Amino acid sequence: MGLLPKFIDDAAGPPAQAVGNTLSNLWELGIGSHISLWIKKQQVRQQQNLKDYIKKVEEKTQSIPEENVIDPELHIVGPAIEASKYYIESEELRNMFANLIASSIDSRVSDETHPSFVEIIKQLSPLDANMLINFKNTNQHPIVQVRIQGENGNYIIHQEHLMNFESNSNYKVYVASLSNLERLGLVQINYSARSYEVTDYEFVNSHPAYQESQKYLLELKNKKYDFDRIEIHKGLISLTPLSTNFIKVCL
C-alpha cells in the first residue's frame, strides 16, 4: 500500500516537474504562441465584422420609408438574427442576412420574403452568393455540356455546367457552386433549351475544360476505345420563381 503514494510523490518530484516545464516551454514557443495569436486575431476580426454587420442592418432599415415600416414576422427575423451571428465572417453572407432582416420589416417586399431564405443563406458559400449576382440583370445564361462520343452511339459526359466566367482557370469550383445552387432550387439547368445567339457558346472553344476533354479523347483513342469525337451540348441555366424572390430580397 505504501508503494503507490511513493510512486505518485516521485512522479511529482523535480524530474517530472522539469519535464513538465520543458514541455510547457516548448508548447509556448512552438504551437501555443501561434494559437494564442490566432485567437486574438479572430476576436478582433469578429468584432470588426459584427460592427460592420450592425451598421449594414441599421443603414438598410433606416432607408425604409416610414409609411412602409411594418412589424416583422418573428418566424423570419428571429431565425435570421440567430443564424447570422455564425456567418458574419463573410461580407457577402452578412450583407444577405442584413437585406433579409430589412426586407422583413418593409411592406414593399415583405410578401416576397420566405422563411426558407434563412436556411438557403446558411447553405451558400461566398462564391455561391457572387454567382447569383450574375443573374440580377439577366435571368438566364448559356451553359455547356461536353460529351465524348462513340461511333456506336455511346458517350461519356466528360464536362458539364460550363459557363463563360471571368476566370475559367479554376472552373471546377464554379461547376460545384452551380450544382449547389441547383440543389437549393435557385437555378434550373436545362440542356433541352438553348440561346438563340450562337455566339453565346463560342467561349467553350477556348475553355480549359474543353481542352482537357480533347486530351482525354486522345488517351481513349490510344487505348483503342470506341470514341472518336467531342460533341458540345448547349443549354441554358435559368432562375426559378424561388430564386427570383430570393435575389430581390437578399441581394
Coordinates of N, CA and C in Angstrom, one line a residue:
M1 N 0.8 -1.2 0.0 CA 0.0 0.0 0.0 C 0.9 1.2 0.0
G2 N 2.1 1.1 0.6 CA 2.9 2.3 0.7 C 3.7 2.6 -0.6
L3 N 3.7 1.7 -1.6 CA 4.4 1.9 -2.8 C 3.7 2.9 -3.7
L4 N 2.4 2.9 -3.7 CA 1.6 3.7 -4.6 C 1.8 5.2 -4.3
P5 N 1.6 5.6 -3.1 CA 1.8 7.0 -2.7 C 3.3 7.5 -3.0
K6 N 4.2 6.5 -2.8 CA 5.6 6.9 -3.0 C 5.8 7.1 -4.5
F7 N 5.2 6.3 -5.4 CA 5.3 6.4 -6.8 C 4.7 7.8 -7.3
I8 N 3.6 8.1 -6.7 CA 3.0 9.4 -7.1 C 3.9 10.6 -6.6
D9 N 4.4 10.4 -5.4 CA 5.3 11.5 -5.0 C 6.5 11.6 -5.8
D10 N 7.1 10.5 -6.3 CA 8.3 10.5 -7.1 C 7.9 11.1 -8.5
A11 N 6.7 10.8 -9.0 CA 6.4 11.3 -10.3 C 6.2 12.8 -10.3
A12 N 5.8 13.3 -9.1 CA 5.6 14.7 -9.0 C 6.9 15.4 -8.5
G13 N 7.9 14.7 -8.4 CA 9.2 15.3 -7.9 C 9.9 16.1 -9.0
P14 N 11.1 16.6 -8.7 CA 11.8 17.5 -9.6 C 12.0 17.0 -11.0
P15 N 12.3 15.7 -11.2 CA 12.5 15.3 -12.6 C 11.2 15.5 -13.4
A16 N 10.1 15.0 -12.8 CA 8.8 15.1 -13.6 C 8.5 16.6 -13.8
Q17 N 8.7 17.4 -12.8 CA 8.4 18.8 -12.9 C 9.2 19.5 -13.9
A18 N 10.5 19.1 -14.0 CA 11.4 19.6 -15.1 C 10.9 19.3 -16.5
V19 N 10.5 18.0 -16.6 CA 10.0 17.6 -17.9 C 8.7 18.4 -18.3
G20 N 7.8 18.5 -17.2 CA 6.6 19.3 -17.5 C 6.9 20.7 -17.9
N21 N 7.8 21.3 -17.2 CA 8.2 22.7 -17.6 C 8.8 22.8 -19.0
T22 N 9.6 21.8 -19.3 CA 10.2 21.8 -20.7 C 9.1 21.7 -21.7
L23 N 8.2 20.8 -21.5 CA 7.1 20.6 -22.5 C 6.2 21.9 -22.6
S24 N 6.0 22.5 -21.4 CA 5.2 23.8 -21.4 C 5.9 24.9 -22.2
N25 N 7.2 25.0 -22.0 CA 8.0 26.0 -22.7 C 8.0 25.7 -24.2
L26 N 8.2 24.5 -24.6 CA 8.2 24.1 -26.0 C 6.8 24.5 -26.6
W27 N 5.8 24.2 -25.9 CA 4.4 24.5 -26.4 C 4.3 26.0 -26.6
E28 N 4.7 26.8 -25.6 CA 4.5 28.2 -25.8 C 5.4 28.8 -26.9
L29 N 6.6 28.2 -27.1 CA 7.5 28.7 -28.1 C 7.0 28.2 -29.5
G30 N 6.4 27.1 -29.5 CA 6.0 26.5 -30.8 C 4.6 26.8 -31.1
I31 N 3.7 25.9 -30.7 CA 2.3 25.9 -31.1 C 1.5 26.9 -30.3
G32 N 1.7 26.9 -29.0 CA 0.9 27.8 -28.1 C 0.9 29.2 -28.5
S33 N 2.0 29.8 -28.8 CA 2.1 31.2 -29.1 C 1.3 31.5 -30.4
H34 N 1.4 30.6 -31.3 CA 0.7 30.8 -32.6 C -0.8 30.7 -32.4
I35 N -1.2 29.8 -31.6 CA -2.7 29.6 -31.3 C -3.2 30.8 -30.6
S36 N -2.4 31.3 -29.6 CA -2.9 32.5 -28.8 C -3.0 33.7 -29.7
L37 N -2.0 33.9 -30.6 CA -2.1 35.0 -31.5 C -3.2 34.9 -32.5
W38 N -3.5 33.6 -33.0 CA -4.6 33.4 -33.9 C -5.9 33.7 -33.2
I39 N -6.1 33.3 -31.9 CA -7.3 33.6 -31.2 C -7.5 35.1 -31.1
K40 N -6.5 35.8 -30.8 CA -6.6 37.3 -30.6 C -7.0 37.9 -32.0
K41 N -6.4 37.4 -33.0 CA -6.7 38.0 -34.4 C -8.2 37.7 -34.7
Q42 N -8.7 36.5 -34.4 CA -10.0 36.1 -34.6 C -11.0 37.0 -33.8
Q43 N -10.7 37.3 -32.6 CA -11.5 38.1 -31.8 C -11.6 39.5 -32.3
V44 N -10.5 40.1 -32.8 CA -10.5 41.4 -33.4 C -11.3 41.4 -34.7
R45 N -11.1 40.4 -35.5 CA -11.8 40.3 -36.8 C -13.3 40.1 -36.5
Q46 N -13.7 39.3 -35.6 CA -15.1 39.1 -35.3 C -15.8 40.4 -34.8
Q47 N -15.1 41.1 -34.0 CA -15.6 42.4 -33.5 C -15.8 43.4 -34.7
Q48 N -14.8 43.4 -35.6 CA -15.0 44.3 -36.8 C -16.1 43.9 -37.7
N49 N -16.2 42.5 -37.9 CA -17.3 42.0 -38.7 C -18.7 42.3 -38.1
L50 N -18.8 42.2 -36.7 CA -20.0 42.5 -36.1 C -20.4 43.9 -36.2
K51 N -19.4 44.8 -36.0 CA -19.7 46.3 -36.2 C -20.2 46.6 -37.6
D52 N -19.5 45.9 -38.6 CA -19.9 46.2 -40.0 C -21.4 45.6 -40.2
Y53 N -21.7 44.5 -39.6 CA -23.0 43.9 -39.8 C -24.1 44.7 -39.2
I54 N -23.8 45.2 -38.0 CA -24.8 46.1 -37.3 C -25.0 47.4 -38.1
K55 N -23.9 47.9 -38.7 CA -24.0 49.1 -39.5 C -24.9 48.9 -40.7
K56 N -24.6 47.7 -41.4 CA -25.4 47.4 -42.6 C -26.9 47.3 -42.3
V57 N -27.2 46.6 -41.2 CA -28.6 46.4 -40.8 C -29.3 47.8 -40.5
E58 N -28.5 48.6 -39.8 CA -29.1 49.9 -39.5 C -29.3 50.8 -40.7
E59 N -28.3 50.8 -41.6 CA -28.4 51.5 -42.9 C -29.6 51.1 -43.7
K60 N -29.8 49.8 -43.8 CA -30.8 49.2 -44.7 C -32.2 49.5 -44.1
T61 N -32.3 49.3 -42.7 CA -33.6 49.5 -42.1 C -34.0 51.0 -42.0
Q62 N -33.0 51.9 -41.8 CA -33.3 53.3 -41.8 C -33.6 53.9 -43.1
S63 N -33.3 53.2 -44.2 CA -33.6 53.7 -45.5 C -35.0 53.4 -45.9
I64 N -35.7 52.6 -45.2 CA -37.1 52.3 -45.5 C -38.0 53.4 -45.2
P65 N -38.8 53.9 -46.1 CA -39.8 55.0 -45.8 C -40.7 54.6 -44.6
E66 N -40.9 55.6 -43.8 CA -41.7 55.4 -42.5 C -43.0 54.7 -42.8
E67 N -43.7 55.1 -43.9 CA -45.0 54.5 -44.2 C -44.9 53.1 -44.6
N68 N -43.7 52.6 -44.9 CA -43.6 51.2 -45.3 C -43.0 50.3 -44.2
V69 N -42.7 50.8 -43.1 CA -42.2 50.0 -42.0 C -43.3 49.3 -41.3
I70 N -43.2 48.0 -41.2 CA -44.2 47.1 -40.5 C -43.5 46.2 -39.5
D71 N -44.3 45.6 -38.6 CA -43.8 44.7 -37.6 C -43.3 43.5 -38.4
P72 N -42.0 43.0 -38.1 CA -41.5 41.9 -38.8 C -42.2 40.6 -38.4
E73 N -42.2 39.6 -39.3 CA -42.6 38.2 -39.0 C -41.5 37.6 -38.1
L74 N -41.9 37.2 -36.9 CA -41.0 36.6 -36.0 C -40.3 35.4 -36.5
H75 N -41.1 34.6 -37.3 CA -40.5 33.3 -37.7 C -39.5 33.5 -38.9
I76 N -39.4 34.7 -39.3 CA -38.3 35.1 -40.3 C -37.2 35.8 -39.7
V77 N -37.5 36.9 -39.0 CA -36.5 37.8 -38.5 C -35.8 37.1 -37.3
G78 N -36.5 36.3 -36.5 CA -35.8 35.6 -35.4 C -34.8 34.7 -35.8
P79 N -35.1 33.7 -36.6 CA -34.0 32.8 -37.1 C -32.9 33.5 -37.9
A80 N -33.3 34.6 -38.6 CA -32.3 35.3 -39.4 C -31.2 35.9 -38.4
I81 N -31.7 36.5 -37.4 CA -30.8 37.1 -36.4 C -29.9 36.1 -35.7
E82 N -30.6 35.0 -35.3 CA -29.9 33.9 -34.7 C -28.8 33.3 -35.5
A83 N -29.2 33.0 -36.8 CA -28.3 32.3 -37.7 C -27.1 33.2 -38.2
S84 N -27.4 34.5 -38.3 CA -26.5 35.4 -38.9 C -25.2 35.6 -38.1
K85 N -25.3 35.3 -36.8 CA -24.1 35.5 -36.0 C -23.0 34.5 -36.3
Y86 N -23.4 33.4 -36.9 CA -22.4 32.4 -37.3 C -21.8 32.6 -38.7
Y87 N -22.3 33.6 -39.4 CA -22.0 33.7 -40.8 C -21.5 35.1 -41.2
I88 N -21.2 35.9 -40.1 CA -20.8 37.3 -40.4 C -19.4 37.5 -40.8
E89 N -18.6 36.4 -40.8 CA -17.2 36.5 -41.3 C -17.2 36.8 -42.8
S90 N -18.2 36.3 -43.5 CA -18.3 36.6 -45.0 C -19.0 37.8 -45.2
E91 N -18.4 38.8 -45.9 CA -19.1 40.0 -46.3 C -20.3 39.8 -47.1
E92 N -20.2 38.8 -48.1 CA -21.4 38.5 -48.9 C -22.6 38.0 -48.1
L93 N -22.3 37.1 -47.2 CA -23.4 36.5 -46.5 C -24.0 37.4 -45.4
R94 N -23.1 38.2 -44.7 CA -23.7 39.1 -43.8 C -24.5 40.2 -44.5
N95 N -24.1 40.5 -45.7 CA -24.9 41.5 -46.4 C -26.3 40.9 -46.8
M96 N -26.3 39.6 -47.1 CA -27.6 39.0 -47.4 C -28.5 38.9 -46.2
F97 N -27.9 38.5 -45.1 CA -28.7 38.5 -43.8 C -29.3 39.9 -43.5
A98 N -28.4 40.9 -43.7 CA -28.9 42.3 -43.4 C -30.0 42.6 -44.3
N99 N -29.9 42.3 -45.6 CA -31.0 42.5 -46.6 C -32.3 41.8 -46.2
L100 N -32.1 40.6 -45.7 CA -33.3 39.7 -45.3 C -34.0 40.3 -44.1
I101 N -33.2 40.8 -43.1 CA -33.8 41.4 -42.0 C -34.5 42.7 -42.3
A102 N -33.9 43.5 -43.2 CA -34.5 44.8 -43.6 C -35.8 44.5 -44.4
S103 N -35.8 43.5 -45.2 CA -36.9 43.2 -46.1 C -38.1 42.7 -45.2
S104 N -37.8 42.1 -44.1 CA -38.9 41.5 -43.3 C -39.7 42.6 -42.6
I105 N -39.2 43.9 -42.6 CA -40.0 45.0 -42.0 C -40.3 46.0 -43.0
D106 N -40.2 45.7 -44.3 CA -40.5 46.6 -45.4 C -41.7 46.0 -46.1
S107 N -42.8 46.7 -46.1 CA -44.1 46.3 -46.7 C -44.0 46.1 -48.2
R108 N -43.0 46.8 -48.8 CA -42.9 46.7 -50.3 C -42.4 45.3 -50.7
V109 N -41.6 44.6 -49.9 CA -41.1 43.3 -50.3 C -41.4 42.2 -49.3
S110 N -42.0 42.5 -48.2 CA -42.2 41.5 -47.2 C -43.0 40.3 -47.7
D111 N -43.9 40.5 -48.6 CA -44.7 39.4 -49.1 C -43.8 38.4 -49.9
E112 N -42.7 38.9 -50.4 CA -41.8 38.0 -51.2 C -40.7 37.4 -50.3
T113 N -40.7 37.7 -49.0 CA -39.7 37.2 -48.1 C -40.2 35.9 -47.6
H114 N -39.4 34.8 -47.7 CA -39.8 33.5 -47.3 C -39.0 32.9 -46.2
P115 N -39.6 32.2 -45.3 CA -38.8 31.6 -44.1 C -37.6 30.8 -44.6
S116 N -37.7 30.1 -45.8 CA -36.7 29.2 -46.2 C -35.4 30.0 -46.6
F117 N -35.5 31.3 -46.7 CA -34.4 32.1 -47.1 C -33.2 32.1 -46.1
V118 N -33.6 31.9 -44.8 CA -32.6 31.8 -43.8 C -31.8 30.6 -44.0
E119 N -32.4 29.4 -44.2 CA -31.7 28.2 -44.4 C -30.9 28.2 -45.7
I120 N -31.4 28.9 -46.7 CA -30.7 28.9 -48.0 C -29.4 29.7 -47.8
I121 N -29.4 30.8 -47.2 CA -28.2 31.6 -47.0 C -27.2 30.8 -46.2
K122 N -27.7 30.0 -45.2 CA -26.8 29.2 -44.4 C -26.0 28.2 -45.2
Q123 N -26.6 27.8 -46.3 CA -26.0 26.7 -47.2 C -25.3 27.3 -48.4
L124 N -25.1 28.6 -48.4 CA -24.4 29.3 -49.5 C -22.9 29.6 -49.1
S125 N -22.1 29.5 -50.0 CA -20.7 30.0 -49.8 C -20.6 31.4 -50.4
P126 N -19.6 32.1 -50.1 CA -19.4 33.5 -50.7 C -19.4 33.4 -52.3
L127 N -18.8 32.3 -52.8 CA -18.8 32.1 -54.3 C -20.2 31.9 -54.8
D128 N -21.0 31.1 -54.1 CA -22.4 30.9 -54.5 C -23.2 32.3 -54.5
A129 N -22.9 33.1 -53.5 CA -23.6 34.4 -53.5 C -23.2 35.3 -54.7
N130 N -21.9 35.2 -55.0 CA -21.4 36.0 -56.2 C -21.9 35.4 -57.5
M131 N -22.1 34.1 -57.5 CA -22.7 33.5 -58.7 C -24.1 34.1 -59.0
L132 N -24.9 34.2 -57.9 CA -26.3 34.7 -58.0 C -26.3 36.1 -58.5
I133 N -25.3 36.9 -58.2 CA -25.3 38.3 -58.6 C -25.3 38.4 -60.1
N134 N -24.7 37.4 -60.8 CA -24.7 37.4 -62.2 C -26.1 37.3 -62.8
F135 N -27.1 36.9 -62.0 CA -28.5 36.8 -62.5 C -29.3 38.0 -62.2
K136 N -28.7 39.0 -61.6 CA -29.6 40.2 -61.2 C -30.1 40.9 -62.4
N137 N -29.3 41.0 -63.4 CA -29.8 41.7 -64.6 C -30.2 40.8 -65.7
T138 N -29.8 39.5 -65.7 CA -30.2 38.6 -66.8 C -30.6 37.3 -66.1
N139 N -31.9 36.8 -66.3 CA -32.4 35.7 -65.6 C -32.0 34.3 -66.2
Q140 N -31.2 34.3 -67.2 CA -30.7 33.1 -67.8 C -29.3 33.3 -68.5
H141 N -28.5 32.2 -68.5 CA -27.2 32.3 -69.1 C -27.0 31.0 -69.9
P142 N -26.2 31.1 -71.0 CA -25.8 29.9 -71.7 C -24.9 29.0 -70.9
I143 N -25.1 27.6 -71.1 CA -24.3 26.7 -70.3 C -24.0 25.5 -71.3
V144 N -22.9 24.8 -71.0 CA -22.5 23.8 -72.0 C -22.1 22.5 -71.3
Q145 N -22.4 21.4 -71.9 CA -22.0 20.1 -71.5 C -21.1 19.5 -72.6
V146 N -20.0 18.9 -72.2 CA -19.0 18.3 -73.2 C -19.1 16.8 -73.1
R147 N -19.5 16.2 -74.3 CA -19.6 14.8 -74.3 C -18.5 14.2 -75.3
I148 N -18.0 13.1 -74.9 CA -17.1 12.3 -75.7 C -17.9 11.2 -76.4
Q149 N -18.0 11.2 -77.7 CA -19.0 10.4 -78.4 C -18.3 9.2 -79.1
G150 N -19.0 8.1 -79.1 CA -18.5 6.9 -79.8 C -19.3 6.6 -81.1
E151 N -18.8 5.8 -82.0 CA -19.4 5.5 -83.2 C -20.7 4.8 -83.0
N152 N -20.8 4.0 -82.0 CA -22.0 3.1 -81.7 C -23.1 3.9 -81.0
G153 N -22.9 5.2 -80.8 CA -23.9 5.9 -80.0 C -23.7 6.1 -78.6
N154 N -22.7 5.4 -78.0 CA -22.3 5.6 -76.6 C -21.6 6.9 -76.4
Y155 N -21.7 7.4 -75.3 CA -21.0 8.7 -75.0 C -20.7 8.8 -73.5
I156 N -19.7 9.6 -73.2 CA -19.3 9.9 -71.8 C -19.5 11.4 -71.6
I157 N -20.2 11.8 -70.6 CA -20.3 13.2 -70.2 C -19.0 13.5 -69.4
H158 N -18.1 14.2 -70.1 CA -16.8 14.4 -69.5 C -16.8 15.7 -68.8
Q159 N -17.5 16.8 -69.2 CA -17.6 18.1 -68.5 C -19.0 18.6 -68.6
E160 N -19.4 19.2 -67.6 CA -20.8 19.8 -67.7 C -20.9 21.1 -66.8
H161 N -21.9 21.8 -67.1 CA -22.2 23.1 -66.4 C -21.1 24.1 -66.6
L162 N -20.6 24.2 -67.8 CA -19.6 25.1 -68.1 C -20.2 26.5 -68.5
M163 N -19.7 27.5 -67.9 CA -20.2 28.9 -68.3 C -19.1 29.8 -68.6
N164 N -19.4 30.9 -69.2 CA -18.4 31.9 -69.6 C -18.1 32.8 -68.4
F165 N -17.2 32.4 -67.5 CA -16.9 33.2 -66.4 C -15.7 34.0 -66.7
E166 N -15.5 35.0 -65.8 CA -14.3 35.9 -66.0 C -13.0 35.1 -65.8
S167 N -13.0 34.1 -64.9 CA -11.8 33.3 -64.7 C -12.3 31.8 -64.9
N168 N -11.8 31.1 -65.9 CA -12.1 29.7 -66.1 C -11.0 28.8 -65.6
S169 N -9.9 29.4 -65.1 CA -8.7 28.6 -64.7 C -9.1 27.7 -63.6
N170 N -10.0 28.1 -62.7 CA -10.4 27.2 -61.6 C -11.9 26.9 -61.8
Y171 N -12.3 26.5 -63.0 CA -13.7 26.3 -63.3 C -14.4 25.3 -62.5
K172 N -13.7 24.3 -61.9 CA -14.4 23.2 -61.2 C -15.1 23.7 -59.9
V173 N -14.6 24.8 -59.3 CA -15.3 25.3 -58.1 C -16.6 26.0 -58.6
Y174 N -16.6 26.6 -59.8 CA -17.8 27.2 -60.3 C -18.8 26.1 -60.6
V175 N -18.4 25.0 -61.2 CA -19.3 23.9 -61.5 C -19.9 23.4 -60.2
A176 N -19.1 23.2 -59.2 CA -19.6 22.8 -57.9 C -20.6 23.8 -57.3
S177 N -20.3 25.0 -57.5 CA -21.2 26.1 -57.0 C -22.6 26.0 -57.7
L178 N -22.6 25.8 -59.0 CA -23.8 25.7 -59.8 C -24.6 24.5 -59.3
S179 N -23.9 23.4 -59.0 CA -24.6 22.2 -58.6 C -25.3 22.5 -57.2
N180 N -24.7 23.3 -56.4 CA -25.3 23.6 -55.1 C -26.5 24.5 -55.3
L181 N -26.4 25.5 -56.1 CA -27.5 26.4 -56.4 C -28.7 25.6 -57.0
E182 N -28.4 24.6 -57.8 CA -29.4 23.8 -58.4 C -30.1 23.0 -57.3
R183 N -29.3 22.4 -56.4 CA -29.8 21.6 -55.3 C -30.7 22.4 -54.4
L184 N -30.4 23.7 -54.2 CA -31.2 24.6 -53.3 C -32.4 25.1 -54.0
G185 N -32.6 24.7 -55.3 CA -33.8 25.2 -56.0 C -33.7 26.6 -56.5
L186 N -32.4 27.2 -56.6 CA -32.3 28.6 -57.0 C -32.0 28.7 -58.5
V187 N -31.5 27.7 -59.1 CA -31.4 27.7 -60.6 C -31.9 26.4 -61.2
Q188 N -32.2 26.5 -62.5 CA -32.7 25.3 -63.2 C -31.8 25.1 -64.4
I189 N -31.2 24.0 -64.6 CA -30.2 23.7 -65.7 C -31.0 22.8 -66.7
N190 N -31.0 23.3 -67.9 CA -31.8 22.6 -69.0 C -31.0 22.5 -70.2
Y191 N -30.7 21.3 -70.7 CA -29.9 21.1 -71.9 C -30.8 20.8 -73.1
S192 N -32.1 21.0 -72.9 CA -33.1 20.9 -74.0 C -33.4 22.2 -74.5
A193 N -33.0 23.3 -73.9 CA -33.2 24.6 -74.3 C -31.9 25.3 -74.6
R194 N -31.9 26.3 -75.5 CA -30.6 27.0 -75.8 C -30.9 28.4 -76.2
S195 N -29.8 29.2 -76.1 CA -29.9 30.6 -76.5 C -30.0 30.7 -78.0
Y196 N -30.7 31.7 -78.5 CA -30.9 32.0 -79.9 C -29.5 32.5 -80.5
E197 N -28.7 33.1 -79.7 CA -27.4 33.6 -80.1 C -26.4 32.5 -80.2
V198 N -26.0 32.1 -81.4 CA -25.0 31.1 -81.5 C -23.7 31.5 -80.9
T199 N -23.3 32.8 -80.9 CA -22.1 33.2 -80.4 C -22.0 33.1 -78.9
D200 N -23.1 32.9 -78.2 CA -23.1 32.8 -76.8 C -22.4 31.5 -76.3
Y201 N -22.1 30.6 -77.2 CA -21.5 29.3 -76.8 C -20.1 29.2 -77.4
E202 N -19.6 30.3 -78.0 CA -18.2 30.2 -78.6 C -17.2 30.1 -77.5
F203 N -17.5 30.6 -76.3 CA -16.5 30.6 -75.3 C -15.9 29.2 -75.0
V204 N -16.7 28.1 -75.3 CA -16.2 26.8 -74.9 C -15.0 26.4 -75.7
N205 N -14.8 26.9 -76.9 CA -13.7 26.5 -77.7 C -12.3 26.8 -77.1
S206 N -12.3 27.8 -76.2 CA -11.0 28.2 -75.6 C -11.1 27.9 -74.1
H207 N -12.1 27.2 -73.7 CA -12.3 26.8 -72.2 C -11.3 25.7 -71.9
P208 N -10.6 25.8 -70.7 CA -9.7 24.8 -70.3 C -10.3 23.4 -70.1
A209 N -11.6 23.4 -69.8 CA -12.3 22.1 -69.6 C -12.4 21.4 -71.0
Y210 N -12.7 22.1 -72.0 CA -12.8 21.6 -73.4 C -11.4 21.0 -73.8
Q211 N -10.4 21.7 -73.5 CA -9.0 21.3 -73.8 C -8.7 20.0 -73.0
E212 N -9.2 19.9 -71.8 CA -9.0 18.6 -71.0 C -9.7 17.5 -71.7
S213 N -10.9 17.7 -72.2 CA -11.7 16.7 -72.9 C -11.0 16.2 -74.2
Q214 N -10.3 17.2 -74.9 CA -9.6 16.8 -76.1 C -8.4 15.8 -75.7
K215 N -7.7 16.1 -74.6 CA -6.6 15.3 -74.2 C -7.2 13.9 -73.8
Y216 N -8.3 13.9 -73.1 CA -8.9 12.6 -72.7 C -9.3 11.8 -73.8
L217 N -9.9 12.4 -74.9 CA -10.3 11.7 -76.1 C -9.1 11.1 -76.7
L218 N -8.0 11.8 -76.8 CA -6.8 11.2 -77.4 C -6.3 10.0 -76.6
E219 N -6.4 10.1 -75.3 CA -6.0 8.9 -74.4 C -6.9 7.7 -74.8
L220 N -8.2 7.9 -74.9 CA -9.1 6.8 -75.2 C -8.8 6.2 -76.6
K221 N -8.5 7.1 -77.6 CA -8.1 6.6 -78.9 C -6.8 5.8 -78.9
N222 N -5.9 6.2 -78.1 CA -4.6 5.5 -78.0 C -4.8 4.1 -77.3
K223 N -5.8 4.0 -76.5 CA -6.1 2.7 -75.8 C -7.1 1.9 -76.7
K224 N -7.4 2.4 -77.9 CA -8.3 1.7 -78.8 C -9.7 1.6 -78.4
Y225 N -10.2 2.5 -77.5 CA -11.6 2.6 -77.2 C -12.4 3.2 -78.3
D226 N -13.7 2.8 -78.3 CA -14.5 3.2 -79.5 C -15.1 4.6 -79.2
F227 N -14.2 5.6 -79.1 CA -14.7 7.0 -79.0 C -13.9 7.8 -80.1
D228 N -14.6 8.6 -80.8 CA -13.9 9.3 -81.9 C -14.1 10.8 -82.0
R229 N -14.9 11.4 -81.2 CA -15.2 12.8 -81.4 C -15.7 13.4 -80.1
I230 N -15.7 14.8 -80.1 CA -16.3 15.5 -79.0 C -17.5 16.3 -79.5
E231 N -18.6 16.2 -78.7 CA -19.8 16.9 -79.1 C -20.2 17.9 -77.9
I232 N -20.6 19.1 -78.3 CA -21.0 20.1 -77.4 C -22.5 20.2 -77.3
H233 N -23.0 20.0 -76.1 CA -24.5 20.1 -75.9 C -24.7 21.4 -75.2
K234 N -25.5 22.2 -75.9 CA -25.8 23.6 -75.5 C -27.0 23.6 -74.6
G235 N -27.0 24.4 -73.6 CA -28.2 24.5 -72.7 C -28.3 25.9 -72.1
L236 N -29.2 26.0 -71.2 CA -29.5 27.3 -70.5 C -29.6 27.0 -69.0
I237 N -29.1 27.9 -68.2 CA -29.3 27.9 -66.8 C -30.2 29.1 -66.4
S238 N -31.3 28.9 -65.8 CA -32.3 29.9 -65.5 C -32.6 30.0 -64.1
L239 N -33.1 31.1 -63.7 CA -33.6 31.3 -62.3 C -35.0 30.6 -62.2
T240 N -35.3 30.2 -60.9 CA -36.6 29.7 -60.6 C -37.4 30.7 -59.9
P241 N -38.7 30.5 -59.8 CA -39.5 31.5 -59.1 C -39.0 31.8 -57.7
L242 N -38.5 30.8 -57.0 CA -38.0 31.0 -55.7 C -36.8 31.9 -55.7
S243 N -35.9 31.7 -56.6 CA -34.7 32.5 -56.7 C -34.9 33.9 -57.1
T244 N -35.9 34.1 -57.9 CA -36.3 35.4 -58.3 C -36.6 36.3 -57.1
N245 N -37.4 35.7 -56.2 CA -37.7 36.5 -55.0 C -36.5 36.5 -54.0
F246 N -35.7 35.5 -54.0 CA -34.6 35.4 -53.1 C -33.6 36.5 -53.5
I247 N -33.3 36.7 -54.8 CA -32.4 37.7 -55.3 C -33.0 39.1 -55.0
K248 N -34.2 39.3 -55.2 CA -34.8 40.6 -54.9 C -34.8 41.0 -53.5
V249 N -34.9 40.0 -52.6 CA -35.0 40.3 -51.2 C -33.6 40.3 -50.6
C250 N -32.7 39.3 -50.9 CA -31.5 39.2 -50.2 C -30.2 39.8 -50.9
L251 N -30.4 40.1 -52.2 CA -29.3 40.7 -52.9 C -29.5 42.1 -53.4

